[in-house]
């Protein structure tokens, strides 16, 4: 363990085109495992990573308070018993610094660094139809070719900053939460503004509120946040996890959303009000997503059932925020609980009871521009020393459409996905042979599905090599059937009539489509396995 291999140096750009069996874009949770899997199979692999280190999401998102919303014991990789036994999680919902350390530990333990070139942003990838291979270009001019190309780019990695007028004129410091500096940002005595109140802002606001001289929160849409109830992991719990990891992972794989939680099979409407409230209070006291994924099953499908819990949460907010007017501003009224990913919080609502925190409604009076002094809304100018953009991501498709990917006949991936994702199983797209997407778009505890997808891709590549085939891509028909099936599943949920990144609704001009696959984890796994076991009948193999 810990052999601390060096990363390959970035060449100066004029050299020959490098050749590999496979190229992986990204060295985060999916990319590290994909590199490991393909190398184990004897392929020559190069991973290109935009960042200056490994870890993906856990490299970029260094803002104060950033942590898992999954239980730590369910987030770590499940594929190495040795790793599971060696690694000790410090907290039940582990924080960013430890998560980044974990992924670095993995990179060292499995000697992955020698095949990961850092500070290397892939700008284009073009399919060579004659040779059945991909040529990628790295910013700066370096080129590399490989038969297989894997986009392990994550789903929330293309950061989004609204194009506010005057954004560059601000004289103070400004940060996007997903491009946070490595050095600690000193807020003491400063006037800080935070734009956005999504899961990211909800994690950072209580911490910044304690440090800053004054904090102004610019909120357009309130969210339902639920208590995280994080705590340190005792040595007894650590030992208990280590003794039952196979059981923990099986439970996650067999559950609806990849967690240890499972929905209550009863309807919220079939029990008495007393029984319902008893369950709600019990769930509320528990850590993590229990209040979402351990709730009555129909809170995700039936508005009336959902409303019973949404109202319960609104009352919890009213209890915690002293000023009733501020409480009402923080209460969501436009969407049902759970139709957006639930932000897990620690003292979030209490932050608004502090004298140095002000909540500003930018739905009523939108932000007009950023000025040299701060933020100008329709009815006031807020003078600031620091602006935090907690304004989210161009999710799922964004990381891929920002690369110039060209498939058969010169067709661009950007055009192909212009009206929403078009794939088969979320993994491959017709007309882009040998290009795989190793980012979990299932509604899932991320690594649980990501591991499965990485393994599916590795098996598929193994199949091609074994049968001496040169390329694979789904048929247009299989892709259309998958899109129809995904839309059908989505229409049975409350997700599609809510404005959120799930629907691409946070990005002006982006097509409205559910970007995730709303089926359960076991159903998704079954479909992926059937495609492989059935001999890849839904694919064109050459
Ligand atoms: O991004 P978001 P996020 N003017 O899109 C506001 C994961 N995550 O980074 O809602 C004013 O949710 C926008 O307002 P509105 C998790 O999956 C996980 O917070 O569009 N405001 C919103 O308030 C999560 O769902 C963890 O009206 C503007 C905010 O910016 C996902 O990442 C922690 C605006 C963006 O919220 C994204 O969360 C954190 C404008 N022009 C995140 N434009 C874990 O715990 C945007 N906004 C693992």
Coordinates of C-alpha atoms and ligand atoms in Angstrom, one line a residue:
X1 CA 0.0 0.0 0.0
X2 CA 0.9 3.7 -0.3
X3 CA 3.5 3.3 -3.1
X4 CA 3.0 7.0 -4.1
X5 CA 3.6 6.6 -7.8
X6 CA 4.0 9.8 -9.8
X7 CA 1.4 11.0 -12.3
X8 CA 2.6 11.1 -15.9
X9 CA 3.8 14.5 -17.0
X10 CA 1.8 16.5 -19.6
X11 CA 3.8 16.6 -22.8
X12 CA 4.4 19.9 -24.5
X13 CA 2.0 19.3 -27.3
X14 CA 4.0 18.7 -30.5
X15 CA 4.7 15.0 -29.9
X16 CA 3.3 11.9 -31.7
X17 CA -0.3 10.7 -31.1
X18 CA -0.2 8.4 -28.1
X19 CA -2.0 5.0 -28.4
X20 CA -3.9 3.2 -25.7
X21 CA -6.5 0.5 -25.6
X22 CA -8.9 2.7 -23.6
X23 CA -9.1 6.3 -22.5
X24 CA -11.0 7.3 -19.4
X25 CA -12.1 10.9 -19.0
X26 CA -12.1 11.8 -15.3
X27 CA -10.5 10.4 -12.1
X28 CA -13.3 10.7 -9.7
X29 CA -15.4 7.9 -8.1
X30 CA -16.2 6.2 -11.4
X31 CA -13.0 7.0 -13.3
X32 CA -10.7 5.6 -10.7
X33 CA -12.6 2.3 -10.6
X34 CA -12.9 2.1 -14.4
X35 CA -9.2 2.6 -14.8
X36 CA -8.5 -0.1 -12.2
X37 CA -11.0 -2.6 -13.9
X38 CA -9.7 -2.1 -17.4
X39 CA -6.1 -2.3 -16.3
X40 CA -6.8 -5.6 -14.4
X41 CA -8.1 -7.0 -17.7
X42 CA -4.7 -6.2 -19.3
X43 CA -5.7 -3.1 -21.3
X44 CA -3.4 -0.2 -21.7
X45 CA -5.4 2.7 -20.2
X46 CA -4.8 6.4 -19.8
X47 CA -7.1 8.6 -17.6
X48 CA -7.2 12.3 -18.4
X49 CA -8.3 14.5 -15.5
X50 CA -9.0 18.2 -15.6
X51 CA -8.2 18.8 -12.0
X52 CA -4.9 19.0 -10.2
X53 CA -5.6 15.9 -8.2
X54 CA -7.9 12.8 -8.1
X55 CA -11.3 12.7 -6.5
X56 CA -13.7 14.4 -8.9
X57 CA -16.6 15.9 -6.9
X58 CA -14.5 15.5 -3.8
X59 CA -11.6 17.4 -5.3
X60 CA -13.6 20.4 -6.6
X61 CA -16.2 20.9 -3.9
X62 CA -14.1 22.2 -1.0
X63 CA -16.6 24.7 0.4
X64 CA -17.1 24.8 4.2
X65 CA -19.5 22.1 5.3
X66 CA -19.3 19.9 2.2
X67 CA -20.0 16.3 3.1
X68 CA -21.8 13.1 2.1
X69 CA -25.5 12.9 2.3
X70 CA -25.0 9.1 2.1
X71 CA -24.0 7.1 5.2
X72 CA -20.2 6.8 5.0
X73 CA -20.3 3.0 5.2
X74 CA -22.5 2.8 2.1
X75 CA -20.4 5.3 0.0
X76 CA -17.0 3.6 0.1
X77 CA -16.1 1.2 -2.8
X78 CA -17.5 -2.3 -2.2
X79 CA -15.1 -4.1 -4.5
X80 CA -12.0 -4.5 -2.3
X81 CA -12.5 -6.3 1.0
X82 CA -8.9 -5.3 1.9
X83 CA -9.7 -1.6 1.3
X84 CA -12.9 -2.0 3.3
X85 CA -11.0 -3.5 6.2
X86 CA -8.2 -0.9 6.1
X87 CA -10.2 2.3 5.8
X88 CA -11.8 3.9 8.9
X89 CA -14.5 6.5 8.4
X90 CA -14.4 9.2 11.1
X91 CA -18.0 10.5 10.7
X92 CA -21.3 8.9 9.8
X93 CA -21.6 11.5 7.0
X94 CA -18.0 12.0 6.1
X95 CA -16.7 15.5 5.2
X96 CA -15.0 16.6 2.0
X97 CA -11.4 16.6 3.3
X98 CA -11.7 13.0 4.4
X99 CA -13.5 11.9 1.2
X100 CA -10.7 13.4 -0.8
X101 CA -8.1 11.6 1.4
X102 CA -10.0 8.4 0.8
X103 CA -9.9 8.6 -3.0
X104 CA -6.2 9.5 -2.8
X105 CA -5.6 6.5 -0.6
X106 CA -7.4 4.3 -3.3
X107 CA -5.3 5.8 -6.0
X108 CA -2.1 5.0 -4.1
X109 CA -3.2 1.6 -2.8
X110 CA -4.0 0.3 -6.3
X111 CA -1.1 2.1 -8.0
X112 CA -3.5 4.1 -10.2
X113 CA -1.5 7.4 -10.5
X114 CA 1.0 6.2 -13.1
X115 CA -1.9 6.1 -15.6
X116 CA -3.7 9.4 -14.6
X117 CA -2.5 12.5 -16.3
X118 CA -3.7 15.5 -14.2
X119 CA -4.4 19.1 -15.3
X120 CA -5.5 17.7 -18.6
X121 CA -8.9 18.8 -19.9
X122 CA -10.2 16.8 -22.8
X123 CA -11.5 19.4 -25.3
X124 CA -12.6 17.0 -28.1
X125 CA -13.1 13.4 -29.0
X126 CA -13.6 12.3 -32.6
X127 CA -14.6 8.8 -33.8
X128 CA -12.5 7.3 -36.6
X129 CA -15.0 5.1 -38.5
X130 CA -12.4 3.3 -40.5
X131 CA -10.2 2.4 -37.6
X132 CA -13.1 2.0 -35.1
X133 CA -11.3 4.2 -32.5
X134 CA -11.4 7.5 -30.8
X135 CA -9.0 10.4 -31.0
X136 CA -9.1 12.8 -28.1
X137 CA -7.4 16.1 -27.9
X138 CA -6.3 17.7 -24.6
X139 CA -6.3 21.4 -24.2
X140 CA -2.8 22.5 -25.2
X141 CA -2.6 20.2 -28.2
X142 CA -1.8 16.7 -26.9
X143 CA -3.5 13.9 -28.8
X144 CA -4.2 10.3 -27.9
X145 CA -6.1 7.5 -29.6
X146 CA -7.9 4.4 -28.2
X147 CA -10.4 1.9 -29.3
X148 CA -12.6 2.6 -26.2
X149 CA -13.5 5.9 -24.7
X150 CA -15.2 6.1 -21.3
X151 CA -16.7 9.4 -20.1
X152 CA -16.4 9.1 -16.3
X153 CA -17.3 12.7 -15.9
X154 CA -19.8 12.6 -13.1
X155 CA -23.3 14.1 -13.2
X156 CA -22.7 17.3 -11.2
X157 CA -19.3 18.5 -12.5
X158 CA -20.1 21.2 -15.0
X159 CA -20.5 24.2 -12.7
X160 CA -23.1 26.8 -13.5
X161 CA -22.8 30.5 -12.8
X162 CA -25.7 32.7 -13.9
X163 CA -24.5 35.2 -16.5
X164 CA -25.2 38.2 -14.3
X165 CA -24.4 41.5 -15.9
X166 CA -21.3 43.2 -14.4
X167 CA -20.1 39.9 -12.8
X168 CA -16.5 40.7 -13.5
X169 CA -16.7 44.2 -12.2
X170 CA -17.0 43.1 -8.5
X171 CA -14.0 44.5 -6.5
X172 CA -14.2 41.9 -3.7
X173 CA -13.5 38.2 -3.7
X174 CA -15.9 35.8 -5.4
X175 CA -16.1 32.0 -5.4
X176 CA -18.2 29.3 -7.0
X177 CA -18.7 26.5 -4.4
X178 CA -17.5 23.9 -7.0
X179 CA -14.3 25.7 -7.6
X180 CA -13.4 26.5 -4.1
X181 CA -9.8 27.4 -3.2
X182 CA -7.6 24.9 -1.4
X183 CA -6.5 27.6 1.1
X184 CA -9.0 28.4 3.9
X185 CA -11.1 31.5 3.0
X186 CA -11.1 33.9 5.8
X187 CA -14.6 35.4 6.3
X188 CA -14.0 37.0 9.7
X189 CA -15.5 40.5 10.0
X190 CA -16.4 40.4 6.3
X191 CA -19.7 41.2 4.6
X192 CA -20.5 38.0 2.7
X193 CA -23.3 37.3 0.2
X194 CA -24.4 33.8 -0.8
X195 CA -26.5 33.4 -4.0
X196 CA -28.5 30.2 -4.0
X197 CA -30.2 28.0 -1.4
X198 CA -29.7 24.5 -2.8
X199 CA -28.1 21.6 -1.0
X200 CA -24.6 23.2 -1.3
X201 CA -25.7 26.6 0.2
X202 CA -27.6 24.8 2.9
X203 CA -24.4 23.0 4.0
X204 CA -22.2 26.1 4.0
X205 CA -24.6 28.9 5.3
X206 CA -24.5 27.9 9.0
X207 CA -20.7 27.7 9.0
X208 CA -20.2 31.0 7.1
X209 CA -22.8 32.6 9.3
X210 CA -20.7 31.8 12.4
X211 CA -17.5 33.2 10.9
X212 CA -18.6 36.2 8.8
X213 CA -19.2 39.7 10.1
X214 CA -22.5 39.6 8.2
X215 CA -24.1 37.2 5.8
X216 CA -26.8 38.0 3.2
X217 CA -28.5 35.0 1.6
X218 CA -30.1 35.6 -1.8
X219 CA -32.9 33.1 -2.1
X220 CA -35.0 32.5 -5.2
X221 CA -36.7 29.2 -4.2
X222 CA -36.7 27.7 -0.7
X223 CA -36.0 24.0 -0.3
X224 CA -37.2 21.3 2.2
X225 CA -34.0 20.6 4.2
X226 CA -34.0 17.8 6.7
X227 CA -31.6 17.2 9.7
X228 CA -28.5 15.3 8.8
X229 CA -27.8 14.3 12.4
X230 CA -24.1 13.6 11.7
X231 CA -21.9 12.2 14.5
X232 CA -18.5 10.6 15.0
X233 CA -18.1 6.9 14.3
X234 CA -17.3 4.9 17.5
X235 CA -14.7 2.1 17.4
X236 CA -17.5 -0.3 18.1
X237 CA -19.6 0.9 15.1
X238 CA -16.5 0.8 12.9
X239 CA -15.8 -2.8 13.9
X240 CA -19.5 -3.7 13.3
X241 CA -19.4 -2.3 9.8
X242 CA -16.2 -4.2 9.0
X243 CA -17.9 -7.4 10.2
X244 CA -20.9 -6.9 8.0
X245 CA -19.8 -5.1 4.8
X246 CA -21.1 -7.8 2.4
X247 CA -24.5 -7.5 4.1
X248 CA -24.5 -3.7 4.0
X249 CA -23.6 -3.7 0.3
X250 CA -26.2 -6.3 -0.6
X251 CA -28.9 -4.3 1.2
X252 CA -27.9 -1.2 -0.7
X253 CA -27.9 -3.1 -4.1
X254 CA -31.3 -4.6 -3.3
X255 CA -32.9 -1.3 -2.1
X256 CA -34.9 1.1 -4.3
X257 CA -32.3 3.9 -4.2
X258 CA -29.0 2.3 -3.2
X259 CA -29.1 3.1 0.5
X260 CA -29.8 1.0 3.6
X261 CA -33.2 2.8 3.8
X262 CA -36.2 1.3 2.2
X263 CA -39.7 2.8 1.7
X264 CA -42.5 1.7 4.0
X265 CA -44.8 -0.4 1.9
X266 CA -47.9 1.2 3.4
X267 CA -49.7 4.2 1.9
X268 CA -49.5 7.5 4.0
X269 CA -53.3 7.6 3.5
X270 CA -54.2 4.2 4.8
X271 CA -53.1 4.8 8.4
X272 CA -54.6 7.0 11.0
X273 CA -53.3 10.5 11.4
X274 CA -51.9 9.6 14.8
X275 CA -50.0 6.6 13.3
X276 CA -48.7 8.8 10.5
X277 CA -47.4 11.5 12.7
X278 CA -45.8 8.9 15.0
X279 CA -43.8 7.6 12.0
X280 CA -42.9 11.1 10.8
X281 CA -41.6 12.1 14.2
X282 CA -39.6 8.9 14.4
X283 CA -38.1 9.4 10.9
X284 CA -37.3 13.0 11.7
X285 CA -35.1 12.0 14.6
X286 CA -33.1 9.5 12.6
X287 CA -30.0 10.5 10.6
X288 CA -29.7 10.8 6.8
X289 CA -32.4 10.2 4.1
X290 CA -34.7 8.0 6.3
X291 CA -37.3 10.8 6.2
X292 CA -37.3 10.6 2.4
X293 CA -36.4 7.0 1.4
X294 CA -37.8 5.3 4.6
X295 CA -41.1 7.1 4.3
X296 CA -44.5 5.8 3.1
X297 CA -43.9 4.7 -0.5
X298 CA -46.5 6.9 -2.0
X299 CA -45.1 10.2 -0.9
X300 CA -43.1 10.1 -4.1
X301 CA -46.1 9.3 -6.3
X302 CA -49.2 10.7 -4.8
X303 CA -49.7 14.4 -4.2
X304 CA -52.2 14.0 -1.4
X305 CA -49.9 11.5 0.4
X306 CA -47.0 13.8 -0.1
X307 CA -48.8 16.8 1.3
X308 CA -49.1 15.1 4.7
X309 CA -45.3 15.0 5.0
X310 CA -44.6 18.3 3.2
X311 CA -46.9 20.0 5.8
X312 CA -45.1 18.1 8.6
X313 CA -41.7 19.5 7.4
X314 CA -43.1 23.1 7.0
X315 CA -44.2 23.0 10.6
X316 CA -40.7 21.9 11.6
X317 CA -39.3 24.9 9.9
X318 CA -41.9 27.2 11.6
X319 CA -40.8 25.7 15.0
X320 CA -37.1 26.4 14.4
X321 CA -37.1 29.9 12.9
X322 CA -38.0 32.6 15.4
X323 CA -39.2 35.3 13.1
X324 CA -42.5 34.0 11.5
X325 CA -42.0 36.2 8.4
X326 CA -38.5 34.7 7.8
X327 CA -39.9 31.2 8.5
X328 CA -42.6 31.7 5.8
X329 CA -39.9 32.8 3.3
X330 CA -38.0 29.6 4.0
X331 CA -41.0 27.3 3.5
X332 CA -41.4 25.8 0.0
X333 CA -44.8 26.2 -1.5
X334 CA -44.1 25.5 -5.1
X335 CA -43.1 21.8 -5.0
X336 CA -43.7 18.6 -3.0
X337 CA -41.2 17.2 -0.5
X338 CA -38.7 14.9 -2.3
X339 CA -39.3 16.1 -5.8
X340 CA -35.9 17.7 -5.5
X341 CA -33.0 15.9 -3.8
X342 CA -33.4 16.6 -0.1
X343 CA -30.6 18.8 1.3
X344 CA -29.4 17.4 4.6
X345 CA -28.6 20.2 7.1
X346 CA -26.9 20.9 10.4
X347 CA -28.3 24.1 12.1
X348 CA -29.4 25.6 8.8
X349 CA -32.6 27.1 10.0
X350 CA -31.1 28.3 13.2
X351 CA -28.6 30.4 11.1
X352 CA -31.6 32.7 10.3
X353 CA -32.1 33.4 14.0
X354 CA -28.7 35.1 14.1
X355 CA -28.5 38.9 14.1
X356 CA -25.8 38.9 11.4
X357 CA -27.8 36.9 8.8
X358 CA -30.3 38.4 6.4
X359 CA -32.5 36.5 4.0
X360 CA -33.4 38.4 0.8
X361 CA -36.1 37.2 -1.6
X362 CA -34.8 37.4 -5.1
X363 CA -37.9 35.9 -6.6
X364 CA -39.8 39.1 -5.6
X365 CA -37.0 41.5 -6.5
X366 CA -34.6 39.6 -8.8
X367 CA -30.8 40.2 -9.0
X368 CA -30.3 42.9 -11.7
X369 CA -26.6 42.9 -11.8
X370 CA -23.3 42.5 -9.9
X371 CA -21.7 45.9 -9.2
X372 CA -18.2 46.7 -8.2
X373 CA -19.5 47.0 -4.6
X374 CA -21.8 43.9 -4.4
X375 CA -25.2 42.7 -5.6
X376 CA -27.9 45.0 -7.0
X377 CA -31.4 43.6 -6.9
X378 CA -34.5 45.3 -8.3
X379 CA -35.1 47.2 -5.0
X380 CA -31.7 47.6 -3.3
X381 CA -27.9 47.3 -3.5
X382 CA -26.1 45.1 -1.0
X383 CA -22.5 46.0 -0.4
X384 CA -20.3 43.0 0.1
X385 CA -16.7 41.9 0.5
X386 CA -17.2 38.3 -0.7
X387 CA -19.8 36.8 -3.1
X388 CA -20.4 33.0 -3.0
X389 CA -22.1 31.5 -6.0
X390 CA -23.8 28.4 -4.8
X391 CA -25.7 28.3 -8.1
X392 CA -25.3 24.6 -9.0
X393 CA -24.5 22.7 -12.1
X394 CA -25.4 22.0 -15.7
X395 CA -26.2 18.5 -14.6
X396 CA -25.8 15.1 -16.3
X397 CA -25.5 16.2 -19.9
X398 CA -23.5 19.4 -19.2
X399 CA -20.1 17.6 -18.5
X400 CA -20.5 15.7 -21.8
X401 CA -21.9 18.5 -24.1
X402 CA -19.1 20.8 -23.0
X403 CA -16.7 18.4 -24.7
X404 CA -16.8 18.4 -28.5
X405 CA -17.6 14.7 -29.0
X406 CA -18.2 13.6 -32.6
X407 CA -19.5 10.2 -33.6
X408 CA -20.4 8.5 -36.9
X409 CA -20.9 10.8 -39.8
X410 CA -19.5 13.7 -37.8
X411 CA -22.7 13.9 -35.6
X412 CA -22.0 15.9 -32.5
X413 CA -23.0 14.6 -29.1
X414 CA -24.2 18.1 -28.3
X415 CA -26.8 17.9 -31.1
X416 CA -27.7 14.4 -30.3
X417 CA -28.6 15.3 -26.7
X418 CA -30.0 18.8 -27.5
X419 CA -33.6 17.8 -26.5
X420 CA -32.6 15.6 -23.5
X421 CA -30.5 12.5 -22.9
X422 CA -30.7 9.9 -25.7
X423 CA -29.1 6.6 -24.6
X424 CA -29.6 3.0 -24.0
X425 CA -29.3 2.1 -20.3
X426 CA -27.7 5.6 -19.7
X427 CA -24.5 4.0 -20.8
X428 CA -24.2 4.2 -24.7
X429 CA -25.7 6.3 -27.4
X430 CA -26.5 5.2 -31.0
X431 CA -24.0 6.6 -33.5
X432 CA -21.2 6.8 -31.0
X433 CA -19.6 3.3 -31.1
X434 CA -17.2 2.3 -28.3
X435 CA -18.1 5.4 -26.3
X436 CA -19.4 4.6 -22.8
X437 CA -20.8 6.9 -20.1
X438 CA -19.6 5.7 -16.7
X439 CA -21.7 8.1 -14.7
X440 CA -24.6 6.9 -12.7
X441 CA -27.8 8.5 -13.9
X442 CA -29.9 6.1 -11.8
X443 CA -31.7 7.6 -8.8
X444 CA -29.2 6.2 -6.5
X445 CA -26.6 6.5 -3.8
X446 CA -24.0 7.4 -6.4
X447 CA -21.2 4.7 -6.0
X448 CA -23.7 1.9 -5.7
X449 CA -24.8 2.3 -9.3
X450 CA -21.5 3.7 -10.6
X451 CA -19.7 0.5 -9.6
X452 CA -22.3 -1.6 -11.4
X453 CA -22.0 0.6 -14.5
X454 CA -18.2 0.4 -14.5
X455 CA -18.4 -3.4 -14.2
X456 CA -20.9 -3.5 -17.0
X457 CA -18.6 -1.5 -19.3
X458 CA -15.6 -3.6 -18.4
X459 CA -17.6 -6.8 -19.2
X460 CA -18.8 -5.4 -22.5
X461 CA -15.3 -4.4 -23.5
X462 CA -14.1 -7.9 -22.4
X463 CA -16.8 -9.4 -24.6
X464 CA -15.7 -7.5 -27.6
X465 CA -12.1 -8.5 -27.1
X466 CA -13.0 -12.1 -26.6
X467 CA -15.1 -12.2 -29.8
X468 CA -12.5 -10.1 -31.7
X469 CA -15.1 -7.5 -32.4
X470 CA -14.1 -3.9 -33.3
X471 CA -17.1 -1.8 -32.1
X472 CA -20.4 -1.7 -30.2
X473 CA -23.2 0.9 -30.2
X474 CA -26.9 0.5 -29.4
X475 CA -29.4 0.4 -32.2
X476 CA -31.6 3.5 -32.7
X477 CA -34.6 1.3 -31.9
X478 CA -33.1 0.2 -28.6
X479 CA -32.3 3.7 -27.7
X480 CA -35.8 5.0 -28.6
X481 CA -37.3 2.2 -26.5
X482 CA -35.1 3.2 -23.6
X483 CA -36.1 6.9 -23.9
X484 CA -39.8 5.9 -24.0
X485 CA -39.5 3.6 -21.1
X486 CA -37.5 6.1 -19.0
X487 CA -40.2 8.8 -19.7
X488 CA -43.0 6.4 -18.8
X489 CA -41.3 5.6 -15.5
X490 CA -40.7 9.3 -14.8
X491 CA -44.3 10.2 -15.5
X492 CA -45.4 8.0 -12.6
X493 CA -43.5 10.1 -10.2
X494 CA -43.8 13.7 -8.8
X495 CA -40.4 14.6 -10.2
X496 CA -41.4 15.8 -13.6
X497 CA -43.6 18.7 -12.6
X498 CA -41.0 20.3 -10.4
X499 CA -38.4 22.9 -11.5
X500 CA -35.0 21.4 -10.6
X501 CA -31.7 20.2 -12.0
X502 CA -33.3 16.8 -12.3
X503 CA -35.3 18.3 -15.1
X504 CA -32.6 20.5 -16.5
X505 CA -34.8 23.4 -15.4
X506 CA -32.1 25.3 -13.6
X507 CA -30.2 26.1 -16.8
X508 CA -31.8 28.8 -19.0
X509 CA -32.5 27.4 -22.5
X510 CA -31.8 23.8 -21.6
X511 CA -34.4 21.3 -22.8
X512 CA -36.8 20.1 -20.2
X513 CA -36.3 16.3 -19.7
X514 CA -35.8 14.1 -16.6
X515 CA -32.0 13.6 -16.7
X516 CA -32.1 10.6 -14.3
X517 CA -33.6 7.2 -14.6
X518 CA -36.4 7.0 -12.0
X519 CA -36.6 3.2 -11.7
X520 CA -35.4 1.3 -8.7
X521 CA -31.8 0.0 -8.4
X522 CA -32.7 -3.7 -8.7
X523 CA -34.8 -3.0 -11.8
X524 CA -32.0 -1.0 -13.4
X525 CA -29.5 -3.7 -12.6
X526 CA -31.8 -6.4 -14.1
X527 CA -32.1 -4.5 -17.3
X528 CA -28.4 -3.9 -17.6
X529 CA -27.7 -7.6 -16.9
X530 CA -30.3 -8.8 -19.4
X531 CA -28.7 -6.7 -22.1
X532 CA -25.3 -8.4 -21.5
X533 CA -26.6 -11.9 -20.8
X534 CA -28.8 -11.8 -23.9
X535 CA -25.7 -11.4 -26.0
X536 CA -26.0 -7.6 -26.6
X537 CA -28.9 -8.1 -29.0
X538 CA -29.9 -4.4 -28.7
X539 CA -26.5 -3.3 -30.1
X540 CA -24.8 -3.2 -33.4
X541 CA -21.6 -5.2 -33.1
X542 CA -18.9 -5.0 -35.8
Ligands
LIG1 O1 -27.3 23.4 -6.8 P1 -28.9 23.6 -6.9 P2 -26.5 22.8 -5.5 N1 -30.6 34.0 -9.3 O2 -29.1 23.7 -8.4 C1 -30.0 29.4 -7.3 C2 -25.7 17.6 -4.9 N2 -25.2 18.0 -3.7 O3 -25.1 22.9 -5.8 O4 -33.9 27.0 -7.1 C3 -30.8 33.6 -8.1 O5 -29.7 22.7 -6.1 C4 -31.1 28.3 -7.4 O6 -32.4 29.0 -7.3 P3 -33.7 28.2 -7.9 C5 -27.2 17.3 -4.7 O7 -27.6 16.3 -5.6 C6 -24.9 17.0 -2.8 O8 -27.0 23.4 -4.2 O9 -33.2 27.8 -9.3 N3 -30.6 32.3 -7.7 C7 -30.8 27.4 -6.2 O10 -31.2 27.9 -5.0 C8 -27.8 18.6 -5.1 O11 -29.2 18.5 -5.5 C9 -24.5 17.3 -1.5 O12 -34.7 29.2 -7.9 C10 -30.2 31.4 -8.6 C11 -29.2 27.4 -6.3 O13 -28.8 28.6 -7.0 C12 -26.9 19.0 -6.3 O14 -25.6 18.7 -5.8 C13 -24.2 18.6 -1.2 C14 -29.9 31.8 -9.9 C15 -28.7 26.2 -7.0 O15 -29.1 25.1 -6.3 C16 -27.0 20.5 -6.6 O16 -26.9 21.3 -5.5 C17 -24.4 19.6 -2.1 C18 -30.2 33.1 -10.3 N4 -30.0 33.6 -11.5 C19 -24.9 19.3 -3.4 N5 -29.5 30.7 -10.6 C20 -24.2 16.2 -0.6 O17 -24.6 16.3 0.5 C21 -29.5 29.7 -9.7 N6 -29.9 30.1 -8.5 C22 -23.6 15.0 -1.1

